[in-house]
Coordinates of C-alpha atoms in Angstrom, one line a residue:
Chain A
X1 CA 0.0 0.0 0.0
X2 CA 2.5 2.5 1.2
X3 CA 5.2 1.7 -1.3
X4 CA 5.4 3.9 -4.4
X5 CA 3.8 7.0 -3.0
X6 CA 5.8 10.1 -3.6
X7 CA 4.2 12.3 -0.9
X8 CA 5.3 11.9 2.7
X9 CA 3.5 9.8 5.2
X10 CA 1.7 12.5 7.2
X11 CA 0.6 14.6 4.3
X12 CA -0.7 11.6 2.6
X13 CA -2.7 10.5 5.5
X14 CA -4.3 13.8 5.9
X15 CA -5.1 13.9 2.2
X16 CA -6.7 10.4 2.1
X17 CA -8.6 11.0 5.4
X18 CA -10.0 14.1 3.8
X19 CA -11.0 12.1 0.7
X20 CA -12.5 9.4 2.8
X21 CA -14.7 11.9 4.7
X22 CA -16.0 13.4 1.5
X23 CA -16.5 10.0 0.0
X24 CA -18.5 8.9 3.0
X25 CA -20.7 12.0 3.0
X26 CA -21.3 11.6 -0.7
X27 CA -22.2 8.0 -0.2
X28 CA -24.6 8.8 2.6
X29 CA -26.4 11.4 0.5
X30 CA -26.9 9.1 -2.4
X31 CA -28.0 6.3 -0.1
X32 CA -30.6 8.8 1.3
X33 CA -31.9 9.5 -2.2
X34 CA -32.1 5.8 -2.9
X35 CA -34.0 5.1 0.3
X36 CA -36.3 8.0 -0.4
X37 CA -37.5 6.4 -3.7
X38 CA -38.2 3.1 -1.8
X39 CA -40.0 5.0 1.0
X40 CA -42.3 6.8 -1.5
X41 CA -43.1 3.5 -3.3
X42 CA -43.8 1.7 0.0
X43 CA -45.8 4.6 1.4
X44 CA -48.0 4.9 -1.7
X45 CA -48.5 1.2 -1.8
X46 CA -49.3 0.9 1.9
X47 CA -51.7 3.8 2.0
X48 CA -53.6 2.5 -1.0
X49 CA -53.8 -0.9 0.5
X50 CA -55.0 0.2 3.9
X51 CA -57.7 2.4 2.3
X52 CA -58.7 -0.3 0.0
X53 CA -59.0 -3.0 2.7
X54 CA -62.6 -2.3 3.6
X55 CA -63.6 -3.0 0.0
X56 CA -61.4 -6.0 -0.3
X57 CA -63.0 -7.4 2.9
X58 CA -66.5 -6.6 1.7
X59 CA -66.2 -8.2 -1.7
X60 CA -63.7 -11.0 -0.9
X61 CA -62.0 -12.7 -3.9
X62 CA -65.0 -11.6 -5.9
X63 CA -63.2 -8.2 -6.2
X64 CA -60.7 -9.7 -8.5
X65 CA -62.9 -12.3 -10.2
X66 CA -66.3 -10.5 -10.3
X67 CA -67.6 -9.2 -13.6
X68 CA -70.2 -6.8 -12.2
X69 CA -69.5 -3.3 -10.9
X70 CA -72.6 -1.9 -9.4
X71 CA -71.9 0.7 -6.6
X72 CA -75.6 1.3 -6.0
X73 CA -75.9 -2.4 -4.8
X74 CA -72.3 -2.3 -3.3
X75 CA -71.1 -5.0 -5.8
X76 CA -67.6 -4.5 -6.9
X77 CA -65.9 -6.8 -9.4
X78 CA -62.8 -5.6 -11.2
X79 CA -62.7 -8.0 -14.2
X80 CA -64.2 -5.5 -16.7
X81 CA -61.5 -3.0 -16.0
X82 CA -58.6 -5.4 -15.9
X83 CA -59.8 -6.7 -19.2
X84 CA -60.2 -3.1 -20.6
X85 CA -56.7 -2.2 -19.5
X86 CA -55.0 -5.3 -20.9
X87 CA -56.9 -5.2 -24.2
X88 CA -56.3 -1.5 -24.9
X89 CA -52.7 -1.8 -24.0
X90 CA -52.4 -4.9 -26.2
X91 CA -54.0 -3.2 -29.2
X92 CA -51.8 -0.2 -28.6
X93 CA -48.6 -2.2 -28.5
X94 CA -49.6 -4.5 -31.4
X95 CA -50.0 -1.4 -33.5
X96 CA -47.0 0.6 -32.1
X97 CA -44.3 -2.1 -32.2
X98 CA -44.2 -2.8 -36.0
X99 CA -44.9 0.8 -37.0
X100 CA -42.4 2.2 -34.4
X101 CA -39.6 -0.2 -35.3
X102 CA -40.2 0.3 -39.0
X103 CA -40.1 4.1 -38.7
X104 CA -37.0 3.9 -36.5
X105 CA -35.2 1.7 -39.0
X106 CA -36.3 4.0 -41.8
X107 CA -34.9 7.1 -39.9
X108 CA -31.6 5.4 -39.0
X109 CA -30.9 3.4 -42.2
X110 CA -32.7 4.7 -45.2
X111 CA -33.8 8.3 -44.8
X112 CA -31.4 11.0 -46.1
X113 CA -29.8 12.8 -43.1
X114 CA -31.8 16.0 -43.5
X115 CA -35.1 14.2 -43.6
X116 CA -34.1 11.9 -40.8
X117 CA -33.2 14.9 -38.6
X118 CA -36.4 16.7 -39.2
X119 CA -38.7 13.7 -38.9
X120 CA -36.8 12.6 -35.7
X121 CA -37.5 16.0 -34.2
X122 CA -41.2 15.7 -35.1
X123 CA -41.3 12.2 -33.4
X124 CA -39.8 13.7 -30.2
X125 CA -42.4 16.5 -30.3
X126 CA -45.2 13.8 -30.5
X127 CA -43.9 12.6 -27.1
X128 CA -44.4 16.2 -25.7
X129 CA -48.0 16.5 -26.6
X130 CA -50.1 16.4 -23.4
X131 CA -52.4 13.4 -23.2
X132 CA -55.5 15.5 -22.8
X133 CA -54.9 16.8 -26.3
X134 CA -54.6 13.3 -27.7
X135 CA -57.9 12.5 -25.9
X136 CA -59.7 15.5 -27.3
X137 CA -58.3 14.8 -30.8
X138 CA -59.3 11.2 -30.4
X139 CA -62.8 12.0 -29.3
X140 CA -63.5 14.9 -31.8
X141 CA -61.6 13.8 -34.9
X142 CA -60.7 10.1 -34.8
X143 CA -64.0 9.0 -33.1
X144 CA -66.3 10.0 -35.9
X145 CA -63.9 8.6 -38.5
X146 CA -63.9 5.3 -36.7
X147 CA -67.7 5.2 -36.4
X148 CA -68.4 6.1 -40.0
X149 CA -65.6 4.8 -42.0
X150 CA -63.3 2.4 -40.3
X151 CA -65.4 0.2 -38.0
X152 CA -68.2 -0.6 -40.5
X153 CA -65.4 -2.1 -42.7
X154 CA -64.1 -4.2 -39.9
X155 CA -67.3 -6.4 -39.4
X156 CA -65.6 -9.4 -41.1
X157 CA -63.1 -9.7 -38.3
X158 CA -64.1 -12.3 -35.7
X159 CA -64.2 -10.1 -32.7
X160 CA -65.5 -6.8 -34.2
X161 CA -69.3 -7.2 -34.1
X162 CA -71.6 -4.7 -32.7
X163 CA -72.8 -1.2 -33.6
X164 CA -70.0 1.2 -34.6
X165 CA -69.6 4.0 -32.0
X166 CA -67.3 7.0 -31.9
X167 CA -65.7 5.4 -28.8
X168 CA -64.5 2.0 -27.7
X169 CA -61.6 -0.4 -27.2
X170 CA -60.2 -0.1 -30.7
X171 CA -60.2 3.7 -30.7
X172 CA -58.5 3.7 -27.2
X173 CA -56.0 1.3 -28.4
X174 CA -55.2 3.4 -31.5
X175 CA -54.8 6.5 -29.4
X176 CA -52.5 4.6 -27.0
X177 CA -50.4 3.4 -30.0
X178 CA -50.0 7.0 -31.1
X179 CA -48.9 8.0 -27.6
X180 CA -46.5 5.1 -27.2
X181 CA -45.0 5.4 -30.7
X182 CA -42.5 8.2 -30.0
X183 CA -40.8 6.4 -27.2
X184 CA -40.4 3.2 -29.3
X185 CA -39.2 5.2 -32.4
X186 CA -36.8 7.4 -30.5
X187 CA -35.1 4.7 -28.5
X188 CA -35.0 2.2 -31.4
X189 CA -33.5 4.9 -33.7
X190 CA -30.9 5.8 -31.2
X191 CA -30.0 2.1 -30.7
X192 CA -29.7 1.6 -34.4
X193 CA -27.5 4.6 -34.8
X194 CA -25.2 3.2 -32.2
X195 CA -24.5 0.0 -34.1
X196 CA -20.9 0.3 -35.2
X197 CA -19.9 0.8 -38.8
X198 CA -17.8 -2.3 -38.7
X199 CA -20.9 -4.5 -38.2
X200 CA -22.7 -2.9 -41.1
X201 CA -19.7 -3.2 -43.4
X202 CA -19.3 -6.8 -42.6
X203 CA -22.6 -7.4 -44.4
X204 CA -22.0 -4.8 -47.2
X205 CA -18.4 -6.3 -47.8
X206 CA -20.0 -9.7 -48.4
X207 CA -22.4 -8.3 -51.1
X208 CA -25.4 -7.8 -48.8
X209 CA -28.1 -5.4 -49.6
X210 CA -29.2 -2.7 -47.2
X211 CA -32.2 -4.7 -46.0
X212 CA -29.9 -7.7 -45.5
X213 CA -27.6 -5.4 -43.6
X214 CA -30.4 -4.3 -41.3
X215 CA -31.6 -7.9 -40.7
X216 CA -28.1 -9.3 -40.1
X217 CA -26.2 -6.5 -38.4
X218 CA -28.7 -4.0 -36.9
X219 CA -31.7 -5.9 -35.6
X220 CA -29.8 -8.6 -33.7
X221 CA -27.6 -6.0 -32.1
X222 CA -30.5 -3.9 -30.8
X223 CA -33.2 -6.4 -29.9
X224 CA -32.5 -6.2 -26.1
X225 CA -32.8 -2.5 -26.1
X226 CA -35.9 -2.6 -28.2
X227 CA -37.6 -4.8 -25.7
X228 CA -36.7 -2.2 -23.1
X229 CA -38.3 0.5 -25.2
X230 CA -41.5 -1.5 -25.6
X231 CA -41.6 -2.0 -21.8
X232 CA -41.4 1.8 -21.4
X233 CA -44.3 2.2 -23.8
X234 CA -46.3 -0.5 -22.1
X235 CA -45.9 1.2 -18.8
X236 CA -47.3 4.3 -20.3
X237 CA -50.2 2.5 -22.0
X238 CA -51.2 0.6 -18.9
X239 CA -51.5 3.7 -16.7
X240 CA -52.6 6.2 -19.3
X241 CA -55.8 7.9 -18.0
X242 CA -56.8 11.2 -19.6
X243 CA -56.6 10.3 -23.2
X244 CA -58.3 6.9 -22.7
X245 CA -61.1 8.3 -20.6
X246 CA -62.1 10.5 -23.6
X247 CA -62.4 7.6 -26.1
X248 CA -63.0 4.4 -24.1
X249 CA -66.8 4.7 -23.8
X250 CA -66.8 4.4 -20.0
X251 CA -69.0 1.3 -19.9
X252 CA -68.5 -0.9 -16.9
X253 CA -68.8 -4.2 -18.6
X254 CA -66.4 -6.8 -19.9
X255 CA -66.0 -5.8 -23.6
X256 CA -67.4 -8.5 -25.9
X257 CA -66.1 -7.0 -29.1
X258 CA -63.0 -5.1 -30.4
X259 CA -65.1 -2.1 -31.1
X260 CA -67.3 -2.2 -28.0
X261 CA -67.2 0.6 -25.4
X262 CA -65.3 -0.4 -22.3
X263 CA -63.6 0.9 -19.2
X264 CA -59.9 0.7 -18.1
X265 CA -58.8 0.7 -14.5
X266 CA -57.3 4.2 -14.8
X267 CA -60.3 5.7 -16.6
X268 CA -62.7 4.1 -14.1
X269 CA -60.9 5.9 -11.2
X270 CA -60.9 9.2 -13.1
X271 CA -64.6 8.8 -13.9
X272 CA -66.0 7.9 -10.6
X273 CA -63.8 9.3 -7.8
X274 CA -65.8 12.6 -7.6
X275 CA -69.1 10.8 -7.0
X276 CA -67.9 7.9 -4.9
X277 CA -70.5 8.3 -2.1
X278 CA -72.0 4.8 -2.1
X279 CA -70.8 2.5 0.7
X280 CA -67.3 1.1 0.0
X281 CA -67.3 2.9 -3.4
X282 CA -64.2 5.1 -2.7
X283 CA -62.5 2.2 -1.0
X284 CA -63.2 0.0 -4.1
X285 CA -61.7 2.6 -6.4
X286 CA -58.5 2.5 -4.3
X287 CA -58.6 -1.2 -4.6
X288 CA -58.7 -0.8 -8.4
X289 CA -55.6 1.4 -7.9
X290 CA -53.9 -1.4 -5.9
X291 CA -54.7 -3.9 -8.7
X292 CA -53.3 -1.5 -11.3
X293 CA -50.1 -1.1 -9.3
X294 CA -49.8 -4.9 -9.0
X295 CA -50.5 -5.4 -12.7
X296 CA -47.8 -2.8 -13.6
X297 CA -45.3 -4.5 -11.3
X298 CA -46.1 -8.0 -12.8
X299 CA -45.9 -6.7 -16.4
X300 CA -42.6 -5.0 -15.6
X301 CA -41.2 -8.1 -14.0
X302 CA -42.2 -10.2 -16.9
X303 CA -40.7 -7.7 -19.3
X304 CA -37.4 -7.7 -17.3
X305 CA -37.4 -11.5 -17.4
X306 CA -37.8 -11.2 -21.2
X307 CA -34.9 -8.7 -21.5
X308 CA -32.8 -10.9 -19.2
X309 CA -33.4 -14.0 -21.2
X310 CA -32.7 -12.3 -24.5
X311 CA -29.6 -10.7 -23.2
X312 CA -28.4 -13.9 -21.6
X313 CA -28.7 -15.5 -25.0
X314 CA -26.6 -12.7 -26.4
X315 CA -24.1 -12.9 -23.6
X316 CA -23.7 -16.6 -24.1
X317 CA -22.8 -16.0 -27.7
X318 CA -20.4 -13.1 -26.8
Chain B
X1 CA 13.9 2.9 -37.3
X2 CA 16.1 5.6 -38.8
X3 CA 19.2 4.2 -40.3
X4 CA 18.1 0.6 -40.4
X5 CA 19.6 -1.0 -43.4
X6 CA 16.9 -1.8 -45.9
X7 CA 18.0 -5.5 -46.2
X8 CA 17.0 -6.3 -42.6
X9 CA 13.3 -5.9 -43.6
X10 CA 13.7 -9.0 -45.7
X11 CA 14.1 -12.2 -43.7
X12 CA 15.3 -14.6 -46.4
X13 CA 13.0 -17.5 -45.6
X14 CA 9.8 -15.6 -45.3
X15 CA 10.1 -14.3 -48.8
X16 CA 10.8 -17.6 -50.5
X17 CA 7.5 -17.5 -52.4
X18 CA 7.7 -13.9 -53.4
X19 CA 9.0 -13.0 -56.8
X20 CA 12.2 -11.4 -55.5
X21 CA 13.6 -10.4 -58.9
X22 CA 11.9 -8.7 -61.7
X23 CA 9.2 -10.7 -63.4
X24 CA 6.8 -10.2 -66.2
X25 CA 4.1 -8.2 -64.5
X26 CA 0.9 -10.3 -64.4
X27 CA -2.2 -9.0 -66.1
X28 CA -4.2 -6.6 -63.8
X29 CA -7.0 -7.9 -61.8
X30 CA -8.1 -4.4 -61.0
X31 CA -7.2 -1.3 -63.1
X32 CA -7.7 2.1 -61.6
X33 CA -7.5 5.4 -63.7
X34 CA -7.8 8.9 -62.5
X35 CA -9.3 7.7 -59.2
X36 CA -10.3 10.3 -56.7
X37 CA -12.6 10.3 -53.7
X38 CA -14.4 13.3 -52.2
X39 CA -16.3 13.4 -49.0
X40 CA -18.8 16.3 -49.3
X41 CA -16.6 19.1 -50.6
X42 CA -13.4 17.7 -49.2
X43 CA -11.2 15.8 -51.6
X44 CA -9.4 12.9 -49.9
X45 CA -7.7 11.3 -52.8
X46 CA -7.0 12.3 -56.4
X47 CA -5.4 11.2 -59.6
X48 CA -4.5 7.6 -58.8
X49 CA -3.5 5.4 -61.9
X50 CA -2.6 1.9 -61.0
X51 CA -2.9 -1.8 -62.0
X52 CA -3.2 -4.4 -59.4
X53 CA -1.6 -7.6 -60.7
X54 CA -3.6 -10.8 -60.7
X55 CA -2.5 -13.6 -58.2
X56 CA -0.2 -11.2 -56.3
X57 CA -0.3 -9.3 -53.0
X58 CA -0.1 -5.6 -53.5
X59 CA 0.5 -3.5 -50.3
X60 CA -0.8 0.0 -50.0
X61 CA 1.5 1.9 -47.6
X62 CA 1.9 5.5 -46.6
X63 CA 1.4 7.8 -43.6
X64 CA -1.9 8.3 -41.9
X65 CA -4.4 10.3 -43.9
X66 CA -2.7 9.6 -47.2
X67 CA -5.9 7.9 -48.5
X68 CA -4.8 4.3 -48.7
X69 CA -7.9 3.0 -47.0
X70 CA -10.0 5.4 -49.0
X71 CA -8.5 4.0 -52.2
X72 CA -9.1 0.4 -51.0
X73 CA -12.7 1.1 -50.2
X74 CA -13.3 2.7 -53.6
X75 CA -12.4 -0.7 -55.3
X76 CA -15.5 -2.5 -54.0
X77 CA -17.8 0.5 -54.0
X78 CA -17.9 0.6 -50.2
X79 CA -18.0 4.3 -50.3
X80 CA -21.5 4.0 -51.8
X81 CA -22.7 3.2 -48.3
X82 CA -21.3 6.4 -46.9
X83 CA -23.5 9.5 -47.4
X84 CA -21.8 12.3 -49.2
X85 CA -18.9 10.2 -50.5
X86 CA -18.2 10.5 -54.3
X87 CA -15.8 8.5 -56.4
X88 CA -14.2 10.1 -59.4
X89 CA -12.4 8.3 -62.2
X90 CA -12.7 4.7 -63.1
X91 CA -12.2 1.3 -61.6
X92 CA -12.2 -1.9 -63.7
X93 CA -12.4 -5.5 -62.4
X94 CA -11.0 -7.3 -65.4
X95 CA -13.1 -5.8 -68.2
X96 CA -16.0 -5.0 -65.9
X97 CA -16.5 -1.3 -65.2
X98 CA -17.2 -1.3 -61.5
X99 CA -18.8 2.1 -61.4
X100 CA -21.0 1.7 -64.6
X101 CA -24.5 2.8 -63.9
X102 CA -26.1 -0.6 -64.6
X103 CA -23.8 -2.4 -62.2
X104 CA -25.3 -3.4 -58.9
X105 CA -22.7 -2.6 -56.1
X106 CA -23.7 -5.6 -54.2
X107 CA -22.5 -7.9 -57.0
X108 CA -19.2 -6.0 -57.1
X109 CA -18.8 -6.6 -53.3
X110 CA -19.5 -10.3 -53.7
X111 CA -16.7 -10.5 -56.3
X112 CA -14.3 -8.3 -54.3
X113 CA -14.3 -9.5 -50.8
X114 CA -13.1 -7.4 -47.8
X115 CA -11.5 -8.0 -44.4
X116 CA -11.5 -5.1 -41.9
X117 CA -9.2 -3.7 -39.3
X118 CA -11.0 -5.2 -36.4
X119 CA -12.3 -8.7 -36.6
X120 CA -16.1 -8.3 -37.1
X121 CA -17.8 -11.7 -37.1
X122 CA -21.5 -11.5 -36.6
X123 CA -21.7 -11.7 -32.8
X124 CA -25.1 -13.6 -32.7
X125 CA -24.1 -16.2 -35.2
X126 CA -22.3 -19.5 -34.9
X127 CA -18.9 -20.1 -36.5
X128 CA -20.6 -22.1 -39.2
X129 CA -23.3 -19.4 -39.9
X130 CA -20.6 -16.8 -40.0
X131 CA -18.6 -18.6 -42.7
X132 CA -21.7 -19.3 -44.9
X133 CA -23.4 -15.9 -44.2
X134 CA -22.0 -14.4 -47.5
X135 CA -23.4 -17.3 -49.5
X136 CA -26.7 -17.0 -47.7
X137 CA -26.9 -13.3 -48.4
X138 CA -26.4 -14.1 -52.0
X139 CA -29.3 -16.5 -52.0
X140 CA -27.6 -19.9 -51.7
X141 CA -29.6 -22.3 -49.5
X142 CA -28.6 -25.8 -50.4
X143 CA -27.1 -27.5 -47.3
X144 CA -24.5 -29.6 -49.3
X145 CA -23.1 -26.5 -51.1
X146 CA -23.0 -24.5 -47.8
X147 CA -21.2 -27.4 -46.0
X148 CA -18.6 -27.8 -48.7
X149 CA -18.0 -24.1 -49.0
X150 CA -17.7 -23.8 -45.2
X151 CA -15.2 -26.5 -44.9
X152 CA -13.1 -25.4 -47.8
X153 CA -13.1 -21.7 -46.7
X154 CA -12.1 -22.7 -43.2
X155 CA -9.4 -24.9 -44.6
X156 CA -8.1 -22.0 -46.7
X157 CA -8.1 -19.7 -43.6
X158 CA -6.2 -22.4 -41.6
X159 CA -9.0 -22.6 -39.1
X160 CA -10.6 -25.9 -40.0
X161 CA -8.5 -28.1 -37.7
X162 CA -9.2 -26.0 -34.7
X163 CA -12.9 -25.3 -35.1
X164 CA -14.3 -28.3 -37.1
X165 CA -15.5 -29.9 -33.9
X166 CA -17.3 -26.8 -32.7
X167 CA -18.8 -25.2 -35.8
X168 CA -22.1 -24.5 -33.9
X169 CA -20.6 -22.5 -31.1
X170 CA -20.6 -18.8 -31.2
X171 CA -18.0 -17.0 -33.2
X172 CA -17.3 -14.7 -30.3
X173 CA -15.8 -17.5 -28.3
X174 CA -12.8 -17.5 -30.7
X175 CA -9.6 -15.5 -29.9
X176 CA -9.0 -12.3 -31.8
X177 CA -6.6 -13.9 -34.3
X178 CA -9.1 -16.8 -34.9
X179 CA -12.0 -14.3 -35.3
X180 CA -9.9 -12.5 -38.0
X181 CA -9.2 -15.8 -39.7
X182 CA -12.9 -16.5 -39.5
X183 CA -13.6 -13.2 -41.2
X184 CA -11.1 -14.2 -43.9
X185 CA -12.9 -17.5 -44.3
X186 CA -16.2 -15.7 -44.5
X187 CA -14.9 -13.6 -47.3
X188 CA -13.3 -16.5 -49.1
X189 CA -16.5 -18.5 -49.0
X190 CA -18.1 -16.5 -51.7
X191 CA -15.1 -17.2 -53.9
X192 CA -14.1 -13.6 -54.7
X193 CA -11.7 -12.7 -57.4
X194 CA -10.0 -10.1 -55.2
X195 CA -9.6 -9.9 -51.4
X196 CA -9.2 -6.4 -49.9
X197 CA -7.7 -6.1 -46.5
X198 CA -7.7 -3.0 -44.4
X199 CA -4.9 -3.3 -41.9
X200 CA -6.1 -6.8 -41.0
X201 CA -3.6 -7.4 -38.2
X202 CA -3.6 -4.0 -36.5
X203 CA -5.8 -5.3 -33.7
X204 CA -3.9 -8.6 -33.2
X205 CA -0.9 -9.7 -31.2
X206 CA 2.4 -10.6 -32.9
X207 CA 1.8 -14.4 -33.0
X208 CA -1.7 -14.0 -34.5
X209 CA -0.3 -11.4 -36.9
X210 CA 2.4 -13.7 -38.1
X211 CA -0.1 -16.6 -38.7
X212 CA -2.2 -14.3 -40.8
X213 CA 0.8 -13.2 -42.8
X214 CA 1.8 -16.8 -43.4
X215 CA -1.8 -17.4 -44.5
X216 CA -1.8 -14.5 -46.9
X217 CA 1.2 -16.1 -48.8
X218 CA -0.8 -19.3 -49.1
X219 CA -4.0 -17.6 -50.1
X220 CA -2.5 -15.5 -52.9
X221 CA -2.4 -18.7 -55.0
X222 CA -6.2 -18.6 -55.2
X223 CA -7.1 -14.9 -54.9
X224 CA -5.6 -11.5 -55.7
X225 CA -4.9 -9.6 -52.5
X226 CA -4.7 -6.0 -51.9
X227 CA -3.7 -5.0 -48.3
X228 CA -3.4 -1.7 -46.5
X229 CA -0.9 -1.7 -43.9
X230 CA 0.7 0.8 -41.5
X231 CA 3.6 -1.6 -40.8
X232 CA 6.3 -1.4 -43.3
X233 CA 7.9 -4.6 -42.2
X234 CA 4.6 -6.4 -42.9
X235 CA 4.5 -4.8 -46.4
X236 CA 8.0 -6.0 -47.0
X237 CA 7.3 -9.5 -45.6
X238 CA 4.0 -10.3 -47.4
X239 CA 3.7 -8.2 -50.5
X240 CA 4.9 -8.7 -54.0
X241 CA 4.0 -5.3 -55.2
X242 CA 3.8 -2.1 -53.2
X243 CA 2.2 1.3 -53.7
X244 CA 3.3 4.3 -51.7
X245 CA 0.7 7.0 -51.1
X246 CA 1.2 10.4 -49.5
X247 CA -0.6 13.5 -48.4
X248 CA 1.3 16.8 -48.5
X249 CA 0.5 20.3 -47.4
X250 CA -0.4 21.4 -50.9
X251 CA -1.7 18.2 -52.2
X252 CA -4.4 15.7 -51.1
X253 CA -3.7 12.0 -50.9
X254 CA -2.1 10.7 -54.1
X255 CA 0.1 7.9 -55.4
X256 CA 3.8 8.6 -55.2
X257 CA 5.1 5.4 -56.8
X258 CA 4.4 1.8 -57.1
X259 CA 6.3 -1.3 -58.2
X260 CA 7.8 -4.5 -57.1
X261 CA 8.0 -4.5 -53.3
X262 CA 11.8 -5.2 -53.4
X263 CA 12.3 -2.3 -55.7
X264 CA 10.2 0.1 -53.6
X265 CA 12.1 -0.9 -50.5
X266 CA 15.6 -1.0 -51.9
X267 CA 15.8 1.3 -54.9
X268 CA 12.8 3.6 -54.7
X269 CA 12.6 6.1 -57.6
X270 CA 11.2 8.9 -55.4
X271 CA 13.1 10.4 -52.5
X272 CA 9.9 10.7 -50.5
X273 CA 9.4 6.9 -50.7
X274 CA 12.9 6.3 -49.5
X275 CA 12.3 8.7 -46.6
X276 CA 9.1 6.9 -45.7
X277 CA 10.4 3.3 -45.9
X278 CA 13.5 4.1 -43.9
X279 CA 11.3 5.7 -41.3
X280 CA 12.3 9.3 -41.7
X281 CA 8.8 10.5 -42.3
X282 CA 5.3 9.3 -41.5

């Protein structure tokens, strides 16, 4: 330890003690911040659970498995909203993933630099649009188009029966897709731009076309990160409240069709919390919030598992 | 390096296969006339006239920034993939005008293979899939053809004996030198007429470097090789012909002189060449 130092013993000790002090203080502060995050999470979760407890006790397991939500008779079943949340998010991702990855690959690999810069900025602006604006636009503009033009042409689909409305699952899913898209595009594009030139030239040097280059060099290199981007988008889709509330139709029933009006967990809370005067009603809404939190945690854990398994596969080959 | 007698570059045994004395120069595999490259408004290379003899190793040497890599990359139209790059003049592969408008650059790149500075095997593919990737990119799917090509390419790259039992493992498990030989095998599998090498040993240790150099002497019997190198001893050891490029204050990258390697290193026509090969500049 001591060998090799140029400074004398006492000077050095003073110097390192000083460093150690600063080091320790710095560590404590960071530790504090870390604990703070944990405390907030636990506090929110605990308060929600405590306040939701009366409704849980009142409804029993039926709270999670019941399909009826009728506050006037104090019947609280969350299935319609769990279904609404999962369906809208699934529709949103199903649309946003292919479009988002495609757009990102176009921006990174095909578009001339000037177009790519301008389009890229637009995409990032999309992420800055407040969700209430998306909701309003969805309700006023997209809703009528869906009712009159799109949904009547979807009746051949197996799960798209029912009267076309200016609201519903599909419309909410499409709005969610628009909202999730910028995240997926921006992250995927940055990942693609970070793929080193040597990987690309390996394909070009063998006589590969640009598409072959994308498939062989770019996509395998970025897949882990893309999963991460999708998870970010999914997080937003699951919890999105304002925009969905505008276009979901606010119907407390399990949706029986792709175009049926429905309700998500978040939109239910937004719709009913001001008038939650029936017995257990407010508590039941907090119970929904607990379920939403649990679903978000489960989905994130699954996504992490997916990222982990994909990256392990890559690590094994590295 | 200053003052090193030129003869010490040439270890007698390592050059046994190299045409040490003047020979009738073989017909050119690639002919370059008035070649220049500009990136945006900046000219990087200009006015190169040169023939690359068939079945020989030609080394491109010169100080950093002289345009040797730029020259190399213009031969297989790799600059096409760089936005803003423009190639002037002409390149012919045999009789084929490489830059003719009707020519598809991907076909050129299948006939003129390339090996890069850093080994760049596809990290998610196995050794086998790496070797046959060029063939698959060119639409060949038949298992028997792929297997034969993989074996003969790995044989040519002196890698078969050490990897034949683990073809399905990841290419990234190989050492750096083995990865580079895998990249050479990958380039050879599509049976190119010419193999371009851009400082192929600069990321490798001396032992791996020497194995690649030995390999090049064996490979030149089946493919014309053009190699960029920073290392003059390497140029002297492996090349039959040598081209010296330079960049000067008032002149962008250009060809100073080219000829038999022995002549370039022992009796260069241009004093700048002599200064460079004896280590006084660059």
